[in-house]
Coordinates of C-alpha atoms in Angstrom, one line a residue:
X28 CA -3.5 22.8 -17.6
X29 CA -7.0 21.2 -16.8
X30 CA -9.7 23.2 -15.2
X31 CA -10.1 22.3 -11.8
X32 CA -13.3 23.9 -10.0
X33 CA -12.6 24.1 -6.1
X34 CA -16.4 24.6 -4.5
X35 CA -16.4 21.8 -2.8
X36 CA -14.5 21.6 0.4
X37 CA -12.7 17.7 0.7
X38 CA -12.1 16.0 4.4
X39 CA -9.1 13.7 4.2
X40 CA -10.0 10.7 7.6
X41 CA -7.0 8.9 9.1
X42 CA -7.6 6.7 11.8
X43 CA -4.4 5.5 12.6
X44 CA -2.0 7.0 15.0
X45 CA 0.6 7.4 12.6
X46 CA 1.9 11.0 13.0
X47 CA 4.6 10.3 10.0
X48 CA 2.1 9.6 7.5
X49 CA 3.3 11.2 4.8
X50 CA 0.2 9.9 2.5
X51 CA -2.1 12.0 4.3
X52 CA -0.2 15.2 3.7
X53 CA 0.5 14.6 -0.1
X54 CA -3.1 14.9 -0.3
X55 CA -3.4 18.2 1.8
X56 CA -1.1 19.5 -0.8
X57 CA -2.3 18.0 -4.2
X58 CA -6.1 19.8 -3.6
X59 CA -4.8 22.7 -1.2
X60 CA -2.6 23.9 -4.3
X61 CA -6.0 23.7 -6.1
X62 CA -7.6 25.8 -4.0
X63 CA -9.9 23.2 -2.2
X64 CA -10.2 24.2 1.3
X65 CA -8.9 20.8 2.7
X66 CA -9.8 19.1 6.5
X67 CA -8.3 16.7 8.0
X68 CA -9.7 14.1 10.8
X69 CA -6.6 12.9 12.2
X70 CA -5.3 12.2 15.9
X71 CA -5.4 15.7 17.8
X72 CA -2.7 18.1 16.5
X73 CA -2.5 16.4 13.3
X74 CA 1.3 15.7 13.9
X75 CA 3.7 17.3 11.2
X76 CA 1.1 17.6 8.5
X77 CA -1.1 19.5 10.8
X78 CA 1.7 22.5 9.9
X79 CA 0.8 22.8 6.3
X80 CA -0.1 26.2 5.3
X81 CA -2.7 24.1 2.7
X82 CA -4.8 22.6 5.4
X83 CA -7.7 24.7 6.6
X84 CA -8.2 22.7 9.7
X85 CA -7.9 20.0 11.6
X86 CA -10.4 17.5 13.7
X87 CA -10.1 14.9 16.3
X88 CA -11.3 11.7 15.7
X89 CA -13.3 9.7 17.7
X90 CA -13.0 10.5 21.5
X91 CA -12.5 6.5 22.8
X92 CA -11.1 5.3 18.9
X93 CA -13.2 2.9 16.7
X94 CA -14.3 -0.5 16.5
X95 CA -14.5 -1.2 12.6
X96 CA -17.6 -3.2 13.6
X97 CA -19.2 -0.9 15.2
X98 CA -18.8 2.8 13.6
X99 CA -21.2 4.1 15.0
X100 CA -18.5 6.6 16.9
X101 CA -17.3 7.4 13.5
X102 CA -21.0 8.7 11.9
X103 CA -21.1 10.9 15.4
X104 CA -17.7 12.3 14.7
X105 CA -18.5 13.5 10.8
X106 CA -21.4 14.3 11.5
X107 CA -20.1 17.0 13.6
X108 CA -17.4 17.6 11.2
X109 CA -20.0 18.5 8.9
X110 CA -21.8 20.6 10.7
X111 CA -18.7 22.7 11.1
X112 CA -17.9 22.9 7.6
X113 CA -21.3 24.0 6.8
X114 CA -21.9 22.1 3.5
X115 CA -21.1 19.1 1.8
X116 CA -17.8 17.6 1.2
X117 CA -16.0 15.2 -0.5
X118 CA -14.5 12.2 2.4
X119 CA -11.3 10.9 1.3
X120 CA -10.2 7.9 3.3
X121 CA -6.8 7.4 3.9
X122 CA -6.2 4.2 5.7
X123 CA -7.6 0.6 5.6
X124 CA -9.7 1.2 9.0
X125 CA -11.2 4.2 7.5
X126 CA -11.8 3.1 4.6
X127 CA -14.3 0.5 5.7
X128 CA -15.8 2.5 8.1
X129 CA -16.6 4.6 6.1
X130 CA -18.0 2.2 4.1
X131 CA -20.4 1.2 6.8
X132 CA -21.7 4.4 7.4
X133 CA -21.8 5.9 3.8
X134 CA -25.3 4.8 3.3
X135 CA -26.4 7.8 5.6
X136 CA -23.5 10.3 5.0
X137 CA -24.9 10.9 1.7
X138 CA -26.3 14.2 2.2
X139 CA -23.0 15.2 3.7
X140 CA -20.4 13.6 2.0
X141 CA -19.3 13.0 -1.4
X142 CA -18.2 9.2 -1.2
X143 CA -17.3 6.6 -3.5
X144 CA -19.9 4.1 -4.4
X145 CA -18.5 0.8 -2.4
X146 CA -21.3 -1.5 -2.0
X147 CA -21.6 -4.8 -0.5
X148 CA -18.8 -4.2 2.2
X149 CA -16.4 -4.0 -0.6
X150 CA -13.5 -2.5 1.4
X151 CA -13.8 -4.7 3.9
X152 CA -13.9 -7.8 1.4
X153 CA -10.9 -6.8 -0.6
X154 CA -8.8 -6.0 2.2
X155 CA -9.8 -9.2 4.4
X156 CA -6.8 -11.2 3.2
X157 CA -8.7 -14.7 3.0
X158 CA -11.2 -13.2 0.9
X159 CA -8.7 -11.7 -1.1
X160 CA -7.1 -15.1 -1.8
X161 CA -10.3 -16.4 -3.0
X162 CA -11.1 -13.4 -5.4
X163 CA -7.7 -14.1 -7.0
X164 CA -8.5 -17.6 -7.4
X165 CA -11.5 -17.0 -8.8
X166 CA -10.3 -14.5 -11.4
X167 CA -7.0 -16.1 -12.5
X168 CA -4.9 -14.0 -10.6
X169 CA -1.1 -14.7 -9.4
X170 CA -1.1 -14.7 -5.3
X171 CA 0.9 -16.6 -3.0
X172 CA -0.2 -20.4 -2.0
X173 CA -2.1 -20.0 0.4
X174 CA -3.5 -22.1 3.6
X175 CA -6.8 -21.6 5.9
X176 CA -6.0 -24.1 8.9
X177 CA -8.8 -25.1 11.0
X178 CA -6.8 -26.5 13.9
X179 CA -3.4 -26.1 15.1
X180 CA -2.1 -29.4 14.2
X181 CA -3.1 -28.7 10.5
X182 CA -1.5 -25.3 10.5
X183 CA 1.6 -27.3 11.4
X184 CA 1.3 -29.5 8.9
X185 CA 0.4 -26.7 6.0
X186 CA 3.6 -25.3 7.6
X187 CA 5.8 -27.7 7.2
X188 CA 4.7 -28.6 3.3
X189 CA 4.6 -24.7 2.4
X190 CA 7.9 -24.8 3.4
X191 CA 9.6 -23.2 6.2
X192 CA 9.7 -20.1 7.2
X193 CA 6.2 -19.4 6.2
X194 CA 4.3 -16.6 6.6
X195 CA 1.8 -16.2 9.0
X196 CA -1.4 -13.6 7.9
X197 CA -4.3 -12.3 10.4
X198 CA -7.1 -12.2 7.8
X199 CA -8.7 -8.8 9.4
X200 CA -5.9 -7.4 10.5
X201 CA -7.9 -4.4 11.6
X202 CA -9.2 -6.6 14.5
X203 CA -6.0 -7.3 16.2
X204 CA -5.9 -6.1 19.6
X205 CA -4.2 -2.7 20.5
X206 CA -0.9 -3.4 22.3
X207 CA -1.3 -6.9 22.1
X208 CA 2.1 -8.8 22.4
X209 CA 3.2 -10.4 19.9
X210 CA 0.1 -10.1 17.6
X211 CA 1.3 -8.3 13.9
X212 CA -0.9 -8.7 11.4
X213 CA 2.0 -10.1 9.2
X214 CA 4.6 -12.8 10.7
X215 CA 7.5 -14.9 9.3
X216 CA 8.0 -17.9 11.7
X217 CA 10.3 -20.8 11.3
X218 CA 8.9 -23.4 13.5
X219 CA 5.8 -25.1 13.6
X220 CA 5.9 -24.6 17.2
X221 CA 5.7 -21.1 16.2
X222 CA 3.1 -21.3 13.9
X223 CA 0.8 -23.4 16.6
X224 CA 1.5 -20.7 19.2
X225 CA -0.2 -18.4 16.9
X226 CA -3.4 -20.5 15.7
X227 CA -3.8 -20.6 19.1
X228 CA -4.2 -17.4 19.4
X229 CA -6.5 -16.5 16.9
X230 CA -9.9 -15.7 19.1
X231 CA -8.0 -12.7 20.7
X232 CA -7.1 -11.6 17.4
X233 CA -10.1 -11.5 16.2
X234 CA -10.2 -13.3 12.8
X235 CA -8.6 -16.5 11.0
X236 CA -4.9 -17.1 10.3
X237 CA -3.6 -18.0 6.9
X238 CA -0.3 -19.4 6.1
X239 CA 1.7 -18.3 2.6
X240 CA 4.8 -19.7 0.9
X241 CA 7.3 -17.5 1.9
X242 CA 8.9 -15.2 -1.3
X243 CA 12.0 -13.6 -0.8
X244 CA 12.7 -10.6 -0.9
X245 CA 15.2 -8.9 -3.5
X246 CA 16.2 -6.5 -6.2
X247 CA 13.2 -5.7 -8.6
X248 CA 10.8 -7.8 -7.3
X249 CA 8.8 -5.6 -4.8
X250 CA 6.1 -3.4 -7.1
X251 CA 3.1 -1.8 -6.5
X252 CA 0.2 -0.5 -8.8
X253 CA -2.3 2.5 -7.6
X254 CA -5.9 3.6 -9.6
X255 CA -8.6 6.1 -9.7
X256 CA -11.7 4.5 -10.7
X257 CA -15.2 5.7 -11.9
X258 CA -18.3 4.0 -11.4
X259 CA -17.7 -0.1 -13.0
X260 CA -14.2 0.0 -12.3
X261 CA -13.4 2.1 -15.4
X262 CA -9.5 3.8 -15.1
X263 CA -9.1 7.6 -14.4
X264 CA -5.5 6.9 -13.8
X265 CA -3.4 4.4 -13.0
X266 CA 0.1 2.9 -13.1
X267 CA 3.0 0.2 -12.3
X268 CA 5.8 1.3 -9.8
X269 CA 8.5 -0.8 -8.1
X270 CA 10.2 -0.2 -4.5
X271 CA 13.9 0.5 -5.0
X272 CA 14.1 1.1 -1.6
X273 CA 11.6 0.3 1.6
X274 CA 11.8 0.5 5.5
X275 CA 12.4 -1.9 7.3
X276 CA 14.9 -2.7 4.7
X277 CA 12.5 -5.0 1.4
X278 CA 10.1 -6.3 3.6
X279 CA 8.1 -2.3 4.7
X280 CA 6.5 0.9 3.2
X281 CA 8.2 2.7 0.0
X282 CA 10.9 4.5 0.8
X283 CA 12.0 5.0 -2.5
X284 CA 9.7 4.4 -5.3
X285 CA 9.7 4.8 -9.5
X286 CA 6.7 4.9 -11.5
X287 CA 7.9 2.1 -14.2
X288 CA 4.9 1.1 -16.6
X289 CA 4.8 -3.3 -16.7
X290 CA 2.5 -4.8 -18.7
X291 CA 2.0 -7.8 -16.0
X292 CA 1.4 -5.6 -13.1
X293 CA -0.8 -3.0 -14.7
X294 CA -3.0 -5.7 -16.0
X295 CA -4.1 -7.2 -13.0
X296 CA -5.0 -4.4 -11.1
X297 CA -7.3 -3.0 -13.9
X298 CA -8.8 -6.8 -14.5
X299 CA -9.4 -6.7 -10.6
X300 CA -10.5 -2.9 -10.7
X301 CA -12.9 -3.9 -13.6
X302 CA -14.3 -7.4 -11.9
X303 CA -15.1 -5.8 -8.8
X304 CA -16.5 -2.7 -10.4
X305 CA -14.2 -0.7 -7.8
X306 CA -15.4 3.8 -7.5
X307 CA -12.5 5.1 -5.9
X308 CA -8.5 4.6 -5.0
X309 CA -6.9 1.7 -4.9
X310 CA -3.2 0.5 -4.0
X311 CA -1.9 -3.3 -4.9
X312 CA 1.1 -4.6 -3.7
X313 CA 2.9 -7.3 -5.6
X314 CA 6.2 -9.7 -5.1
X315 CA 8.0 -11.3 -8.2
X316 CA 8.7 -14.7 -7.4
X317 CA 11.7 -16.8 -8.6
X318 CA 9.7 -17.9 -11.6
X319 CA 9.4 -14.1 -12.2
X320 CA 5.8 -14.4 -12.0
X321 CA 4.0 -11.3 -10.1
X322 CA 1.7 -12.7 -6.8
X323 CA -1.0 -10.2 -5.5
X324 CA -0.1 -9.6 -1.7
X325 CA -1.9 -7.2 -0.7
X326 CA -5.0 -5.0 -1.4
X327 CA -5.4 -1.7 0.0
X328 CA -8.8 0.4 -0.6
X329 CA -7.3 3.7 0.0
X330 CA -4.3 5.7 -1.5
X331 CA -0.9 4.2 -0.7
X332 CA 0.9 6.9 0.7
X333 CA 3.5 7.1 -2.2
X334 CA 0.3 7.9 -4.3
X335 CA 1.8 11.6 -5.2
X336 CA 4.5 9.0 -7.3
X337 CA 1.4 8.8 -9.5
X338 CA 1.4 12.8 -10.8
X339 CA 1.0 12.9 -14.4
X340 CA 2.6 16.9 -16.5
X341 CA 0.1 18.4 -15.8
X342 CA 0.1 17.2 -11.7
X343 CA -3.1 15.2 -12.0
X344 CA -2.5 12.6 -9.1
X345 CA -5.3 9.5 -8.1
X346 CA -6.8 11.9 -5.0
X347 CA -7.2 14.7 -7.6
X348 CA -8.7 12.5 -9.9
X349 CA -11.0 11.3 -7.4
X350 CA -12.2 14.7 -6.6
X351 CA -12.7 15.8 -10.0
X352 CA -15.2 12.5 -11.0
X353 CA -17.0 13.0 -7.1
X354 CA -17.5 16.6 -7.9
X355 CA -19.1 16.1 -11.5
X356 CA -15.9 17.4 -13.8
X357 CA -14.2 15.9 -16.3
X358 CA -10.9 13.9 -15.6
X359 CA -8.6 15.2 -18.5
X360 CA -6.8 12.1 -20.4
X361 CA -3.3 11.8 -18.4
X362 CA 0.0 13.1 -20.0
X363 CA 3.0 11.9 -19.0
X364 CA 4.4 10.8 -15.4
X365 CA 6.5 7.3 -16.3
X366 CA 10.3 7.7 -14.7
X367 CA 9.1 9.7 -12.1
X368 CA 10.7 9.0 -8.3
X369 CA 9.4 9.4 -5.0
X370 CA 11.4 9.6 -1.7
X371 CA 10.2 9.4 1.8
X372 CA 13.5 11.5 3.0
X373 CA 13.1 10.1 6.9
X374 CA 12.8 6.1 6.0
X375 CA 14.8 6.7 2.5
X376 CA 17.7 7.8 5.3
X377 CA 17.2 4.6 7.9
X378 CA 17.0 2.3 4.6
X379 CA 19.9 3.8 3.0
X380 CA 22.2 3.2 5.9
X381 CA 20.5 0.2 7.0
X382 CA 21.1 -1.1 3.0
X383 CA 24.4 0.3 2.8
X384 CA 23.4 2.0 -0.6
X385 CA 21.1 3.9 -2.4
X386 CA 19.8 2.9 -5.8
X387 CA 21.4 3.8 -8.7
X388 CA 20.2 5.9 -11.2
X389 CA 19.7 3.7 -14.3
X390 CA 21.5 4.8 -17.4
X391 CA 19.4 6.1 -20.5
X392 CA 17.8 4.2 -22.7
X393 CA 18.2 0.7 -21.0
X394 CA 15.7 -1.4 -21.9
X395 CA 13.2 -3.7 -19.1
X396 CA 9.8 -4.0 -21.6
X397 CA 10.1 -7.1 -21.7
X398 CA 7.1 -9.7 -22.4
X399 CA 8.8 -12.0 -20.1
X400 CA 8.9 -10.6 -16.5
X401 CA 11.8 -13.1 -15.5
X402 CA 14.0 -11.7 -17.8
X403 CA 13.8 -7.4 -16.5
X404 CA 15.7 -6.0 -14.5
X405 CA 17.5 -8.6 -12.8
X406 CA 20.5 -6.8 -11.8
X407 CA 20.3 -4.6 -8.7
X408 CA 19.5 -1.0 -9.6
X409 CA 17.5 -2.4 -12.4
X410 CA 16.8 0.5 -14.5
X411 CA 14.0 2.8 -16.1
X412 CA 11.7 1.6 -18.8
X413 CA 13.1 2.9 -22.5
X414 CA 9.7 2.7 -23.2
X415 CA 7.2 4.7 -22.2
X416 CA 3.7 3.3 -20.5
X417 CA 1.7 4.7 -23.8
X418 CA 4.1 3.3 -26.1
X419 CA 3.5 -0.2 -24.6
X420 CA 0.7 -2.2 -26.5
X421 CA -0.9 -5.1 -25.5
X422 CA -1.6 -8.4 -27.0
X423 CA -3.2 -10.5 -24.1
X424 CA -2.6 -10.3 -20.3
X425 CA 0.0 -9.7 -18.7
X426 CA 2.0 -9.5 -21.9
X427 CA 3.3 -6.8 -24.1
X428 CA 5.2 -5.7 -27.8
X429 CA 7.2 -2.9 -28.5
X430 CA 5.6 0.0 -30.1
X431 CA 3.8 1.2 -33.3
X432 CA 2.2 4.0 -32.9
X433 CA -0.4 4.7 -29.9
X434 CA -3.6 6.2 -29.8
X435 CA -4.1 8.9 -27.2
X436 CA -7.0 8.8 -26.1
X437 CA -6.4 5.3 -23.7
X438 CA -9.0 5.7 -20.6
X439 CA -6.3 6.3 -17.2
X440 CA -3.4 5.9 -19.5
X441 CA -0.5 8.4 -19.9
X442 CA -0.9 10.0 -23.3
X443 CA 1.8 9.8 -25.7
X444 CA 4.5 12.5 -26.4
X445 CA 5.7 13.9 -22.7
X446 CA 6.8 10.8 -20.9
X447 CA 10.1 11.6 -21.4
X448 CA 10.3 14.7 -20.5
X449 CA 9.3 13.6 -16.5
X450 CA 12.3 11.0 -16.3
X451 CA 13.9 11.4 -13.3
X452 CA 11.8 14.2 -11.7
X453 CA 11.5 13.7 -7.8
X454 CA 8.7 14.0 -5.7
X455 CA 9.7 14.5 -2.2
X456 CA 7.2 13.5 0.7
X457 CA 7.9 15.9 3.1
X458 CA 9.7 19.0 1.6
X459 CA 8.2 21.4 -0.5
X460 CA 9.9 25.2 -1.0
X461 CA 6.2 26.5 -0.9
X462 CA 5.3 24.5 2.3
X463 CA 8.4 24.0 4.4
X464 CA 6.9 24.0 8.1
X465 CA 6.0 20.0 7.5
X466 CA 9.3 18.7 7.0
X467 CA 10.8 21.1 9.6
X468 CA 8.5 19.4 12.2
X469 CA 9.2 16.5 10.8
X470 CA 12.5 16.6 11.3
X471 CA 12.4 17.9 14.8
X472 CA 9.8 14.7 16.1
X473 CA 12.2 12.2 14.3
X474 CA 15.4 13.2 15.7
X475 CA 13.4 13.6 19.0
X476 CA 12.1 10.1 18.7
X477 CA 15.8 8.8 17.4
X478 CA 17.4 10.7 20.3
X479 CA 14.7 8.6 23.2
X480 CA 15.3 5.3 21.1
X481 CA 18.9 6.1 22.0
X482 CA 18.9 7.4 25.1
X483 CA 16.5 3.8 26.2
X484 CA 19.7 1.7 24.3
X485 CA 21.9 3.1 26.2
X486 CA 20.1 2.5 30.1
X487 CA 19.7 -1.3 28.5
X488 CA 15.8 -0.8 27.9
X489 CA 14.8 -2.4 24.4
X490 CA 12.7 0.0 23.0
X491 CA 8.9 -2.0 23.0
X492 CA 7.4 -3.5 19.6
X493 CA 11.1 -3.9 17.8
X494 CA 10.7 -4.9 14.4
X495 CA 13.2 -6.6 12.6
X496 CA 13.4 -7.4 8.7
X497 CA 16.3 -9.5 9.1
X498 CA 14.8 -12.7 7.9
X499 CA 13.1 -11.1 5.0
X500 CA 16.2 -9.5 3.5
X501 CA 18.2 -13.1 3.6
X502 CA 16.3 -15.3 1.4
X503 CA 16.7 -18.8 4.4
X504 CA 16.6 -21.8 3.4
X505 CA 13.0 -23.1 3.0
X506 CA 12.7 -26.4 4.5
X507 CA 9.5 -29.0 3.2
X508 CA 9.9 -27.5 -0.2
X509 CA 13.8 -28.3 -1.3
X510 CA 13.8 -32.2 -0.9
X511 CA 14.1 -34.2 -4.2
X512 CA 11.6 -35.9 -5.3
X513 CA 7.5 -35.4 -5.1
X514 CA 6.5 -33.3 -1.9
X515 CA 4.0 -35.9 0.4
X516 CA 0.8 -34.7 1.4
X517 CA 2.2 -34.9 5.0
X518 CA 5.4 -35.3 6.3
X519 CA 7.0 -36.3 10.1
X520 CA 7.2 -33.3 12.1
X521 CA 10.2 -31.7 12.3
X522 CA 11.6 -31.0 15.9
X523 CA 9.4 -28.3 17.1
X524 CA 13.1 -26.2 18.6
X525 CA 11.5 -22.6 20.0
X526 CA 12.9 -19.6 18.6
X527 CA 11.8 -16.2 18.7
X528 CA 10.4 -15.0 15.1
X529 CA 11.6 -12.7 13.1
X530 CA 8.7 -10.4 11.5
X531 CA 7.6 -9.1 7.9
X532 CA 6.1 -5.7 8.4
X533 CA 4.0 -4.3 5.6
X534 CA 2.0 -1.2 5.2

């Protein structure tokens, strides 16, 4: 095991009001096992996580919330944070709004904080999604066709020659309006009556609205790829996983994940991390698309809050990593970690029974290296990589070979020689046998919470902000795109029928 010097206290910031963020207390447990004295600047109480026995303390956030805009409450609140702790820190954000916050202020946290070195806005850039779109186009990577209307009748027209149902994206989603009625920052709508309702909308959101070729959802074709990064985008560590199970049902946050090393995936987030010369954590979500090509989605500057999926042998994990390179030691070389599984127990539950199955286990030894991505795991359940992520070797992106032999010392990479031996170990996110107080409160708000949802069913009250993955997990027929023959440039529009739309909820 790696020597791990603890001196420096860390502050983990989380902004939303998510109490069931299980992100934020994987990290409480990956340094307070450590022996870093951990904080945590969270809503008050902290929710479940505030019950670790590895958290020192927690602190409220900003008395009246935030405006990402305008941090200025944000600099007050760690400033006083600091103060408290009595010497300097590392900040680890944990969500997109604090994230580029943070990023605002960092400038003159220095002498307090130990941050990542983000310049230029970079958080804000990378998680804008029309940015985004143009960073992949710049740099050759796959994304979803993607619109920028700049009137209602053109989004209705890019609409209806994407191909209905679309999907409908709030470039800054961390603009939208609290409690605002029927503003998400991710839609699917079927109509272009639906999508002109919403470009009408898009002052009191707050930024522009982008239309995407819709991609269904299915087996294998939901992955994800998280990174530590040094100064210049070089790797700490970093892997490929893949969703085998997500609430709401293939359309929402991991529920079920496995670290499976492809070649495809794990090649664009490092040519990303590397072009943007990203310090710090990053978490990339991608869909396979019928072609079995891998489209970008979604870029999140934080850890994703399956990150502790990620733990090498030795339990090096991307926070860990981070802390280690912000506090002047030496990363060690990663050893192992491919075939591990993560479970979210709560949503793993709702998807389970909302799915009707959990995944299976795949058999030993079955094969999906494969240098075409169409051709891996198409069956449901697809199964773990016979190869390990080390014995993968590359011969131009996004492809791969099977092995010869490896060298070791690959920056980020899992060494060779103990992948194996991690197949199939699970990481739970709430239970722990040496920190059980979590889960139990856990447990107790989300039976409380199932028990009201209930209890309003019952008196005929629908429970406010229902979201539904219905659409997403039927793959509809897309009209504008399915008609013989070479697609116009525009096309009569269709009856504009209302309907109420169904929603894709990402992280």
């Amino acid at each position: 095991m790696h020597a791990f010097a603890h001196h420096v206290p860390a502050v983990l910031l989380r902004l939303d009001r998510n109490p069931f963020h299980h992100g934020t207390l994987g990290a409480v447990r990956s340094l307070g096992r450590k022996g870093v004295e951990v904080h945590a600047v969270v809503e008050a109480g902290g929710g479940p996580m505030g019950r670790s026995r590895y958290l020192r303390a927690v602190h409220p956030g900003p008395e009246e919330g935030l405006d990402p805009e305008a941090p200025e409450a944000l600099l007050e609140c760690l400033t006083g944070v600091s103060e408290r702790i009595g010497r300097q820190a590392v900040l680890v954000a944990m969500d997109d709004l604090s994230a580029i916050a943070v990023s605002r202020v960092a400038a003159v946290l220095t002498d307090r904080f130990r941050i990542p070195h983000q310049p230029d806005n970079l958080p804000a850039r990378v998680a804008d999604k029309a940015e985004l779109s143009r960073l992949c186009a710049r740099w050759d990577i796959a994304h979803p066709e993607t619109v920028i209307p700049a009137s209602g009748a053109e989004a209705a027209d890019a609409a209806w020659r994407l191909g209905l149902p679309v999907v409908a994206k709030w470039s800054r989603p961390w603009l939208l309006p609290a409690g605002a009625d029927g503003l998400r920052s991710t839609t699917l709508v079927h109509t272009t009556a639906e999508v002109r309702r919403l470009y009408e909308r898009s002052a009191e959101a707050g930024s522009r609205l982008l239309l995407q070729r819709f991609l269904p959802a299915g087996p294998d074709t939901d992955w994800f790829f998280h990174g530590a990064f040094t100064r210049g985008g070089h790797p700490l560590l970093a892997g490929s996983g893949r969703k085998e199970l997500s609430w709401p049902v293939r359309t929402g946050l991991t529920a079920v994940g496995r670290w499976l090393p492809d070649p495809a995936v794990e090649e664009a987030g490092l040519r990303l991390a590397e072009r943007l010369g990203y310090q710090g954590i990053l978490d990339l979500d991608f869909r396979r698309d019928e072609r079995g090509t891998f489209r970008l989605v979604d870029f999140n500057p934080r850890p994703g809050a399956q990150f502790r999926l990620f733990t090498d042998a030795a339990g090096l994990d991307v926070v860990q990593a981070m802390y280690l390179d912000l506090t002047g030691q030496r990363v060690p070389q990663p050893v192992g970690g491919p075939g591990r599984v993560f479970v979210a127990e709560n949503y793993a539950l709702l998807a389970a029974v909302r799915g009707r199955s959990l995944p299976r286990r795949p058999a030993a030894g079955r094969a999906v290296a494969s240098a075409d991505p169409a051709a891996a795991g198409q069956a449901d359940g697809a199964a773990d990589p016979a190869l390990p992520a080390a014995a993968v070797r590359r011969t131009g992106p996004g492809r791969a070979r099977t092995p010869g032999p490896v060298p070791a010392g690959r920056p980020g990479r899992p060494a060779a020689g103990r992948e194996l031996g991690d197949r199939g170990r699970v990481e739970a996110a709430w239970f722990a046998a040496d920190d059980p107080m979590p889960f139990l409160a856990m447990l107790l708000a989300f039976l409380g919470r199932g028990f009201g949802k209930g209890a309003r069913v019952l008196r005929g009250v629908p429970a406010q902000g229902r979201r539904t993955a219905r659409a997403a997990v039927r793959a509809p027929r897309q009209r504008g795109r399915d008609q013989p023959g070479p697609t116009p440039l525009s096309r009569p529009a269709p009856p504009e029928a209302s309907a109420e739309p169904d929603e894709l909820v990402t992280r």
